[in-house]
mmCIF file of C-alpha atoms in Angstrom:
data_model
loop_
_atom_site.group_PDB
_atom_site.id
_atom_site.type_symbol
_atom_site.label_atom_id
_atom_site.label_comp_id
_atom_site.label_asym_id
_atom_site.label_seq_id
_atom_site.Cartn_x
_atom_site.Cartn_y
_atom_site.Cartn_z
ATOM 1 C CA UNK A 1 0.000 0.000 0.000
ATOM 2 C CA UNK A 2 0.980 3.796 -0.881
ATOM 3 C CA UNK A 3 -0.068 6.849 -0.066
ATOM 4 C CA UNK A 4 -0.342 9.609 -3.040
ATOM 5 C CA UNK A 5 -2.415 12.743 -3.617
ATOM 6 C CA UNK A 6 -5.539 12.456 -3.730
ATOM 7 C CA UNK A 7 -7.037 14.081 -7.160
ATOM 8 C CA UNK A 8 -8.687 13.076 -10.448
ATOM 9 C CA UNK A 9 -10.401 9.610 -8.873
ATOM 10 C CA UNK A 10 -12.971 7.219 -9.843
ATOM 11 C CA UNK A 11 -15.226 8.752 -7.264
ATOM 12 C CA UNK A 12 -17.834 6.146 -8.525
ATOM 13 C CA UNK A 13 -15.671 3.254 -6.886
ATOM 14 C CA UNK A 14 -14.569 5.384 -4.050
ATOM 15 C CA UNK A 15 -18.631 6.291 -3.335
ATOM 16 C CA UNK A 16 -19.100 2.291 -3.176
ATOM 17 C CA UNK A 17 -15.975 2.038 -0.677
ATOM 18 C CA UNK A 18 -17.821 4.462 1.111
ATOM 19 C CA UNK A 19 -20.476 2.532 1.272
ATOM 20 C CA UNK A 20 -19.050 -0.190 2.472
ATOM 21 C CA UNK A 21 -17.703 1.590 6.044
ATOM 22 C CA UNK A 22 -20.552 3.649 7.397
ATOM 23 C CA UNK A 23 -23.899 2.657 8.086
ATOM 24 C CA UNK A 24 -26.510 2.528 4.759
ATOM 25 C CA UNK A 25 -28.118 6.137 6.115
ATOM 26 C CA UNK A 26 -24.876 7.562 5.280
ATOM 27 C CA UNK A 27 -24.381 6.664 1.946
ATOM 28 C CA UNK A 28 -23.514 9.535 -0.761
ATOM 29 C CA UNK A 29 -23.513 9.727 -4.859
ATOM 30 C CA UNK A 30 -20.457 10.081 -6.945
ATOM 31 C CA UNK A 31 -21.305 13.306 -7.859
ATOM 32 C CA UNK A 32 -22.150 14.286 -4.408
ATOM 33 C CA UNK A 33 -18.455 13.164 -3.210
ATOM 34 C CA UNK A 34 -16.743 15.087 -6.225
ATOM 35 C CA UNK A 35 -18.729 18.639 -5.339
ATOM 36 C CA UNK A 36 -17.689 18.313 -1.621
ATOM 37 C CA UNK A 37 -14.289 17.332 -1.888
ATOM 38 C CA UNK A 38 -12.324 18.064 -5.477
ATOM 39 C CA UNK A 39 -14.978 20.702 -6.997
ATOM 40 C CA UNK A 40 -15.567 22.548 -3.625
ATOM 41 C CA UNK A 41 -12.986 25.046 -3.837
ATOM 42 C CA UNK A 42 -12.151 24.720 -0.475
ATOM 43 C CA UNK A 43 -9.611 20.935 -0.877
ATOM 44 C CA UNK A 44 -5.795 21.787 0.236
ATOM 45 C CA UNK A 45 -4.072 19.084 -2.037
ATOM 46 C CA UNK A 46 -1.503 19.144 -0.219
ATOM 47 C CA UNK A 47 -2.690 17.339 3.018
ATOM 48 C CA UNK A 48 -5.426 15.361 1.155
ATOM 49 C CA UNK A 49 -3.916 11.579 0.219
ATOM 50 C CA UNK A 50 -5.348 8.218 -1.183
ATOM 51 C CA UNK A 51 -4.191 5.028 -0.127
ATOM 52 C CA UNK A 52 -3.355 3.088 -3.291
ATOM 53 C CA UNK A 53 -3.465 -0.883 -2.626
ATOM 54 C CA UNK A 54 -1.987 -2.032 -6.347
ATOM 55 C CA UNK A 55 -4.013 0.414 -8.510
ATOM 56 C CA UNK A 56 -6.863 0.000 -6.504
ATOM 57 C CA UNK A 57 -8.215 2.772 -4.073
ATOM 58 C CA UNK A 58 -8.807 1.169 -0.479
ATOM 59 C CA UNK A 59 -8.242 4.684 1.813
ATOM 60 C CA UNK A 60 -8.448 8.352 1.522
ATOM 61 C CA UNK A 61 -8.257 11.633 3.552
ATOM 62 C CA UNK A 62 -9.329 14.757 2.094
ATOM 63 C CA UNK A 63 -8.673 18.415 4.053
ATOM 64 C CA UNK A 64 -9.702 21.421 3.197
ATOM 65 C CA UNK A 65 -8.885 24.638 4.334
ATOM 66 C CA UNK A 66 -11.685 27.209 6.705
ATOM 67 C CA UNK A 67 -12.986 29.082 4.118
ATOM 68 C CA UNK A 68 -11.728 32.136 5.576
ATOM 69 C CA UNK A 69 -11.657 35.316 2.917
ATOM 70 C CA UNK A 70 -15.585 34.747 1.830
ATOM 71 C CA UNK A 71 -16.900 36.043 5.177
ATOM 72 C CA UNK A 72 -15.297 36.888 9.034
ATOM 73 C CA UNK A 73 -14.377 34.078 10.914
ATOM 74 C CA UNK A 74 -12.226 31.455 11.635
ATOM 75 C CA UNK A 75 -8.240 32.141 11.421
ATOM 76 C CA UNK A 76 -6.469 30.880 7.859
ATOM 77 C CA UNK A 77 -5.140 28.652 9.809
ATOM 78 C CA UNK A 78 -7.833 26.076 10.910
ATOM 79 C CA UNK A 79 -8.335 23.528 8.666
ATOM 80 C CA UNK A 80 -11.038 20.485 8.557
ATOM 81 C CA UNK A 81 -10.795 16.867 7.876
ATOM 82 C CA UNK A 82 -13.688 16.415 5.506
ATOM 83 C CA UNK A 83 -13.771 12.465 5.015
ATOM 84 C CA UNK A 84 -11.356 9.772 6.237
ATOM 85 C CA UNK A 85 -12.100 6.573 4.622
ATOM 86 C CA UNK A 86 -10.250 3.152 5.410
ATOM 87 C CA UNK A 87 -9.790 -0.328 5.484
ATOM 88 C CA UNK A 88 -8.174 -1.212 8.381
ATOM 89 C CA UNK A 89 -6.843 0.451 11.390
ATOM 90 C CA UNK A 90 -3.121 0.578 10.116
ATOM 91 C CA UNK A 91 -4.160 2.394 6.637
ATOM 92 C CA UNK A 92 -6.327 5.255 8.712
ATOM 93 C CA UNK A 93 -2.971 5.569 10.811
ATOM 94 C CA UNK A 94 -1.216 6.465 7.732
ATOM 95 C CA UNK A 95 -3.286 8.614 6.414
ATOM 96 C CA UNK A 96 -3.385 10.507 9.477
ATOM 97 C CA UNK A 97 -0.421 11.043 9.901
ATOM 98 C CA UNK A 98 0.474 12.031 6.570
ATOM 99 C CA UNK A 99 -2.645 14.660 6.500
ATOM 100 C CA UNK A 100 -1.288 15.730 9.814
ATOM 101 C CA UNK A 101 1.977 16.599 8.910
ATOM 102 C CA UNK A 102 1.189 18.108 5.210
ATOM 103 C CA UNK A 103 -1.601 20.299 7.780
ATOM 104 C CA UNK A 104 1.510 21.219 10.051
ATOM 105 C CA UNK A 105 4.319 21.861 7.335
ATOM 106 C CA UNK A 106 1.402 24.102 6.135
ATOM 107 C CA UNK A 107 0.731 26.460 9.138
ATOM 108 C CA UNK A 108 -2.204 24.857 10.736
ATOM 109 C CA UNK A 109 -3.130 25.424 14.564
ATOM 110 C CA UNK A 110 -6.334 23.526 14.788
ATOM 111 C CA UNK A 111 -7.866 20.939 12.940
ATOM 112 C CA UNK A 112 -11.766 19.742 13.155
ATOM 113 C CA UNK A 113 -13.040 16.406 11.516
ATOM 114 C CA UNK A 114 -16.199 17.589 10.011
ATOM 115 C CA UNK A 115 -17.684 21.556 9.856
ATOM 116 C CA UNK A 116 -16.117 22.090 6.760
ATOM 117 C CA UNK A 117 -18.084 24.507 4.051
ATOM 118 C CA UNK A 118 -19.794 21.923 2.128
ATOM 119 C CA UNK A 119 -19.315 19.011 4.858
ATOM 120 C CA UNK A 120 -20.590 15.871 5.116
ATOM 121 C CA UNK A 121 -20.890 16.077 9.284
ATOM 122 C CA UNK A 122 -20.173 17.894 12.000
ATOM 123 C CA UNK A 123 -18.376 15.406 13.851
ATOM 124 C CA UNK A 124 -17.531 11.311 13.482
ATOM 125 C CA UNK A 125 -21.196 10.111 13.125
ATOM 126 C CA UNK A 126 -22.802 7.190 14.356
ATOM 127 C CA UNK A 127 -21.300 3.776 12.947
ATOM 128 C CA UNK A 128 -17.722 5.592 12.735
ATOM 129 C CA UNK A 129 -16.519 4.038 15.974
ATOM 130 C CA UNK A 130 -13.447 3.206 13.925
ATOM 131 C CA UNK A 131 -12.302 6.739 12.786
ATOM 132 C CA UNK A 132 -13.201 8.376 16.245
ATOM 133 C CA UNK A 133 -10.700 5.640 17.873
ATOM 134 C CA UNK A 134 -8.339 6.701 15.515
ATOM 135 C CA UNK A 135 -8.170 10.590 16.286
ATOM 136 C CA UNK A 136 -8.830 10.078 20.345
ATOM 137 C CA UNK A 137 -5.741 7.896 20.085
ATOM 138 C CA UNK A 138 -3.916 10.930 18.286
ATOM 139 C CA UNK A 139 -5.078 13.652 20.515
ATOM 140 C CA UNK A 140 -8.080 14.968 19.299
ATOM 141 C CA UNK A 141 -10.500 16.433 21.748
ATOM 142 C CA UNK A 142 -14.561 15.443 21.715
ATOM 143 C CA UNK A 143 -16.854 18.032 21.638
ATOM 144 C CA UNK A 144 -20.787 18.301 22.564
ATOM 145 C CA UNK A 145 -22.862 15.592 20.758
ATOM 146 C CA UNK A 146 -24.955 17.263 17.252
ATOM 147 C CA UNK A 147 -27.953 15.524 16.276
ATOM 148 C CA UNK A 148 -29.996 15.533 12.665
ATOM 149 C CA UNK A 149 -33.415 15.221 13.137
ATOM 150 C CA UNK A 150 -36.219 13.817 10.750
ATOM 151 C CA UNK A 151 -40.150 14.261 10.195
ATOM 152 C CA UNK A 152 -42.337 12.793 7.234
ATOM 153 C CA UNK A 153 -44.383 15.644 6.041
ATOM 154 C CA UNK A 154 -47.125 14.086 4.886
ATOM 155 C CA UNK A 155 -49.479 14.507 7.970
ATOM 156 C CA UNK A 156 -47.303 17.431 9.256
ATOM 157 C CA UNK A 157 -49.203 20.136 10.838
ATOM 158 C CA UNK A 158 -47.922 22.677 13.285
ATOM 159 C CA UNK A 159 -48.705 23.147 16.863
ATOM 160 C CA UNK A 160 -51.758 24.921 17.722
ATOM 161 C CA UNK A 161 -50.114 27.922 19.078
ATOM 162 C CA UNK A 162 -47.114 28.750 16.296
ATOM 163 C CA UNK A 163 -49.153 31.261 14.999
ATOM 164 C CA UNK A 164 -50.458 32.443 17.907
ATOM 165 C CA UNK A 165 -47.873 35.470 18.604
ATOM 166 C CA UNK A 166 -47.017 37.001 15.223
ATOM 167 C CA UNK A 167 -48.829 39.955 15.389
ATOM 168 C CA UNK A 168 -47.820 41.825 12.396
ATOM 169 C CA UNK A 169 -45.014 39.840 11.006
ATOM 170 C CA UNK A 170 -45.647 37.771 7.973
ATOM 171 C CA UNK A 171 -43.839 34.710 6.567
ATOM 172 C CA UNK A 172 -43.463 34.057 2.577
ATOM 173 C CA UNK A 173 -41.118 32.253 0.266
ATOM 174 C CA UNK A 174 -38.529 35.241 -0.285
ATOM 175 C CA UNK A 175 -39.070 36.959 -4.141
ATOM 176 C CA UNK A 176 -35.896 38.135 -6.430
ATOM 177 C CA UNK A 177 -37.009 41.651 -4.845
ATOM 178 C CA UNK A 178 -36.255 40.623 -1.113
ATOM 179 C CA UNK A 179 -32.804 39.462 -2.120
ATOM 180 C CA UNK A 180 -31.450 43.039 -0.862
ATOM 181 C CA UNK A 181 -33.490 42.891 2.666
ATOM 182 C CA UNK A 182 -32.698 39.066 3.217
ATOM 183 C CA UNK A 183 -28.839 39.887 2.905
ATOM 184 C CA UNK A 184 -28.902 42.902 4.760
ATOM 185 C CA UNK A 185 -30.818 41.288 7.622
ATOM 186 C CA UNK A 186 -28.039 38.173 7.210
ATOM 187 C CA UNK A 187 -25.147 40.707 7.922
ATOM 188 C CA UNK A 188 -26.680 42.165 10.981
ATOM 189 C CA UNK A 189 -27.475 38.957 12.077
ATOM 190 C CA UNK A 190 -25.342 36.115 10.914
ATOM 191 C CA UNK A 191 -22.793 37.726 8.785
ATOM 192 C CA UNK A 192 -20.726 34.702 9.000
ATOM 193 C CA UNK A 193 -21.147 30.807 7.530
ATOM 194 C CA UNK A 194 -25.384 31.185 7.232
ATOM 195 C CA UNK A 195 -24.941 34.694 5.505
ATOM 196 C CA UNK A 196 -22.209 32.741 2.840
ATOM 197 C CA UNK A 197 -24.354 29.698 2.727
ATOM 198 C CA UNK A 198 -27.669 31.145 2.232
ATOM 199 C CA UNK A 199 -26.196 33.156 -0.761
ATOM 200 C CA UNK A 200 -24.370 30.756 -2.758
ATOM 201 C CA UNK A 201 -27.243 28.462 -2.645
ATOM 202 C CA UNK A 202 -29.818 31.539 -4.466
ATOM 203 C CA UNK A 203 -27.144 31.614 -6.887
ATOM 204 C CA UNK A 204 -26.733 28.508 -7.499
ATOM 205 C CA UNK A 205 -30.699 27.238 -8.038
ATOM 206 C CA UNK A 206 -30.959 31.110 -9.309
ATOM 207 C CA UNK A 207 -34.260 32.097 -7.286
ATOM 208 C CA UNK A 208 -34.810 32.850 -3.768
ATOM 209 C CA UNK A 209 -37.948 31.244 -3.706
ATOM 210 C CA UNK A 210 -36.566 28.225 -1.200
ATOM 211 C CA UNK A 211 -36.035 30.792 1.612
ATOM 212 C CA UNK A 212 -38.736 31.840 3.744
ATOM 213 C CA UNK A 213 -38.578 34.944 5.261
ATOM 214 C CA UNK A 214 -40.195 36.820 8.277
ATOM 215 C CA UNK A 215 -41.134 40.484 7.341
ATOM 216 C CA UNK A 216 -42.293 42.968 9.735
ATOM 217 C CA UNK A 217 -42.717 46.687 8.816
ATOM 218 C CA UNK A 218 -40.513 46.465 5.532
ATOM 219 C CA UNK A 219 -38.064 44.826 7.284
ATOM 220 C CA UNK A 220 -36.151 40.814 6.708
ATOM 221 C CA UNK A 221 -36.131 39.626 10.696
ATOM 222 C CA UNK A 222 -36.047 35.836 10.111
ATOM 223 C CA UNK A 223 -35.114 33.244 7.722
ATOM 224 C CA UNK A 224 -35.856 29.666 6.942
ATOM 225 C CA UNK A 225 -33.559 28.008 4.478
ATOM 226 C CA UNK A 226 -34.627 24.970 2.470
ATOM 227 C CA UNK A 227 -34.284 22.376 0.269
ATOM 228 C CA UNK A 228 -35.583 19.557 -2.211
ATOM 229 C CA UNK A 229 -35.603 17.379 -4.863
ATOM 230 C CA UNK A 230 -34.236 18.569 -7.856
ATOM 231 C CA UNK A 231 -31.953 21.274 -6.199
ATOM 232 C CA UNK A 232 -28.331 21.088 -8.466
ATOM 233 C CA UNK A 233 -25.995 21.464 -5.148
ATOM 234 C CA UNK A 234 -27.255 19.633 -2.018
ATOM 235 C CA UNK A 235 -25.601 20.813 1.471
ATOM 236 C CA UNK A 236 -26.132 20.402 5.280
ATOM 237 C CA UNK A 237 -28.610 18.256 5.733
ATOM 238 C CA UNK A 238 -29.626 17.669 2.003
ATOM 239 C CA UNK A 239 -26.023 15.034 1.722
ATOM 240 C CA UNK A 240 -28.444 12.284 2.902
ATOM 241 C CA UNK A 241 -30.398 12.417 0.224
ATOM 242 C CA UNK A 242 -30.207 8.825 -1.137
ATOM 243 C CA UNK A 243 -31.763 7.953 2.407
ATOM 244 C CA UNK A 244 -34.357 10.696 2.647
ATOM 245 C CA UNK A 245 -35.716 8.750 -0.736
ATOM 246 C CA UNK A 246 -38.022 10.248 -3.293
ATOM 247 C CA UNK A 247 -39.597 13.556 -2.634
ATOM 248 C CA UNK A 248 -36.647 14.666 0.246
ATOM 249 C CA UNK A 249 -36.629 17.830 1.818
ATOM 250 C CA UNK A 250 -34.284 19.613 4.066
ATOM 251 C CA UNK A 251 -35.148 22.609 6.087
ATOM 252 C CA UNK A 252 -31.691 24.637 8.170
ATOM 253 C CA UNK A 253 -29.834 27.116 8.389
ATOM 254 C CA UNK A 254 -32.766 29.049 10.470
ATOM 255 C CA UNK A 255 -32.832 32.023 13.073
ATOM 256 C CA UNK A 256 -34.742 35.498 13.849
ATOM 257 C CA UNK A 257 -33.454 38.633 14.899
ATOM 258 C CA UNK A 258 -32.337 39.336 18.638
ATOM 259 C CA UNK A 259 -34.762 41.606 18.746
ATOM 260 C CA UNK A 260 -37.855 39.984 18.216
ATOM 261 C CA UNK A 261 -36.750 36.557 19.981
ATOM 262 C CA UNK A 262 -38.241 35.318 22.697
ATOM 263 C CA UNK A 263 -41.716 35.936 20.746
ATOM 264 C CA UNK A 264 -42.456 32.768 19.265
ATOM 265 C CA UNK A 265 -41.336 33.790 15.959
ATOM 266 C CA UNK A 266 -38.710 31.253 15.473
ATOM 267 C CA UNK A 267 -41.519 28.437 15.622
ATOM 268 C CA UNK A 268 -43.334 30.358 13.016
ATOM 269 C CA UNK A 269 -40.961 30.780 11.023
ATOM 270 C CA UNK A 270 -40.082 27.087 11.376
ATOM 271 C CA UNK A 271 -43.338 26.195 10.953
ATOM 272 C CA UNK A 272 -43.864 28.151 7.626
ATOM 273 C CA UNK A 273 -40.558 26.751 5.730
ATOM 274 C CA UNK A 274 -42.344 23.280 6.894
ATOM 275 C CA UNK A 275 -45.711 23.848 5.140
ATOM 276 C CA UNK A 276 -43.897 25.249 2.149
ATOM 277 C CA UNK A 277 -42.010 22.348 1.820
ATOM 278 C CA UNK A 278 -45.255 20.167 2.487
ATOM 279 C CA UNK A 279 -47.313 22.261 -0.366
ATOM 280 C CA UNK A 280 -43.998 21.047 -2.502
ATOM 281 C CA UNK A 281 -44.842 17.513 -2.116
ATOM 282 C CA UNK A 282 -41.820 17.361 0.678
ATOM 283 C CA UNK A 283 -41.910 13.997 2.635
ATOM 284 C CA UNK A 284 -39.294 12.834 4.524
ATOM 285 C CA UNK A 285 -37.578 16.118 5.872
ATOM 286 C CA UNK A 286 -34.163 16.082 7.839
ATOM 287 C CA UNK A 287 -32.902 19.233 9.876
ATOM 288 C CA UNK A 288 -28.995 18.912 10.573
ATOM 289 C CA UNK A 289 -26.306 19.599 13.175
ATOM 290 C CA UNK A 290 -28.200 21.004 16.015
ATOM 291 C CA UNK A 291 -28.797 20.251 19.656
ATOM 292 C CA UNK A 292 -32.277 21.746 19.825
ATOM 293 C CA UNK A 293 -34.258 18.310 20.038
ATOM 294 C CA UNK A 294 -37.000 19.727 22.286
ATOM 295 C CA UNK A 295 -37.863 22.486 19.934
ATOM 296 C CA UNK A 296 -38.176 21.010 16.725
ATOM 297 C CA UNK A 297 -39.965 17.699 18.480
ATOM 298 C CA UNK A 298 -43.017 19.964 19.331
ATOM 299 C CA UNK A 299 -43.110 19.572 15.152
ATOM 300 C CA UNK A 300 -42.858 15.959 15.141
ATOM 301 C CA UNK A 301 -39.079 15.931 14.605
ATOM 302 C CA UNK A 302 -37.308 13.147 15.889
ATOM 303 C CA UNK A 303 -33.344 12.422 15.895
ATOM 304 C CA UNK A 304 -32.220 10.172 13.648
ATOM 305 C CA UNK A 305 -27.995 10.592 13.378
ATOM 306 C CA UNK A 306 -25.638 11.416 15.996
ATOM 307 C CA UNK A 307 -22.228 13.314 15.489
ATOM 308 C CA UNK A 308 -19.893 13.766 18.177
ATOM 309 C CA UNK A 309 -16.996 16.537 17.150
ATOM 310 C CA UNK A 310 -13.508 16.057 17.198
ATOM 311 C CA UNK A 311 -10.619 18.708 17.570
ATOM 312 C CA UNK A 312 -6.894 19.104 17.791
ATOM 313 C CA UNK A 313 -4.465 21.683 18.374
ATOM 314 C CA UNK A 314 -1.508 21.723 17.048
#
């Protein structure tokens, strides 16, 4: 076995290797692994290797670098381990180490497994027992447990009381017009990853129609984003696609104004990206990386993957 960068692959026979170490819930397309890892624009080729067992791909690590430059936030200097895929214990060593010292030789301070822009998790999931004894045995530190949560939304309704606070503020699929209020209301808000996220994904479907705003006197004070079927660049929650099935939906990132919290307009506005998704035909739903299980169970949400994070500093 040798190690060698990892680039131009078969990403068809590495999604099937994939596959074959993580539970069936987890599984990803080829497609889906090329946009998150060689297309993303985020991949440091440098620290990202393939284990090569005579021709044939059995291993690989991929890191990519924080993202930092496309909005404030984390030092250059972080970087995140977006997949590490082996056979045996031996090969994930290997590729460890030589991710770890590529990562090192490059400047790095602090390394996460998972939380990358376009990520598949934000920590070892469920059924990765194998790659969190790995980086606990080379010094990473665990975090606080994530969970993704699921609902069909075929008999979704919301509680009897989400709309019982709004007073004037009204929720609606956001129109090419609201582009302007949505953004400004994301950089007073959430300036950082959600305010990125939120915007690449209007330009990449090309309508803001699949975020659902909350409006109150002329003003953006809430957001839902979502997803579906059909959408050209899945992300967060929308990865699991394949095990959402036919008719998927994802609804996240979400969040309202620190002015207006503590209203009950976070519900609503949950609540309204729901029912739009519903009126799409939306059934199985899955909202990602969060710890709020209470609050989206009073919508019938229940957890379905577990993520616990793992850091390092170097």
């Amino acid at each position: 076995m040798t190690l060698r960068q990892f680039g131009n692959e078969n990403f068809e026979g590495l999604a099937h290797l994939w596959a074959q170490t993580l539970p069936n819930k987890y599984r990803v397309s080829a497609e889906l692994l090329r946009q998150n890892t060689v297309d993303s624009g985020f991949m440091v080729d440098q620290a990202s290797f393939c284990a090569d067992d005579k021709g044939q791909v059995s291993g690989w690590v991929v890191v990519k670098n924080s993202g930092c430059g496309l909005y404030p936030g984390p030092e250059p200097t972080w970087f995140h381990i977006n997949s590490l895929v082996f056979s045996d214990p031996e090969e994930g060593q290997q590729l460890l180490n030589a991710a770890l010292k590529a990562m090192r030789e490059l400047g790095a301070t602090k390394v996460f497994y998972g939380q990358d822009l376009r990520h598949f998790w934000p920590g070892v999931c469920d059924g990765g027992e194998g790659i969190a004894t790995l980086l606990e045995a080379n010094g990473f530190s665990i975090g606080t447990r994530n969970i993704d949560l699921e609902n069909d939304l075929a008999t979704y309704t919301p509680p009897s009381n989400a709309f019982d606070k709004v007073g004037d503020a009204s929720f609606r699929p956001c129109t090419p017009e609201d582009i302007p209020l949505l953004d400004e209301f994301l950089e007073r808000e959430f300036p950082r990853r959600w305010r990125y996220e939120v915007n690449w994904k209007i330009e990449q479907e090309g309508t803001p129609s699949d975020v659902y705003g909350c409006f109150i006197d002329g003003k953006c004070e809430g957001f839902a984003s979502t997803q579906r079927q059909g959408h050209k660049r899945p992300i967060c929650g929308a990865v699991w696609n394949l095990d959402l099935g036919e008719n998927w939906g994802a609804l996240g990132p979400i969040g309202v104004s620190e002015q207006i919290r503590g209203r009950g307009l976070g519900g609503a506005m949950l609540a309204s990206g729901l029912l739009g998704l519903k009126c799409h035909g939306v059934r199985k739903c899955i909202i990602d990386w969060t710890t709020l299980e209470e609050f989206y169970g009073k919508h019938g949400f229940k957890a379905n993957r577990v993520y616990i994070p793992y850091t390092l500093e170097l």
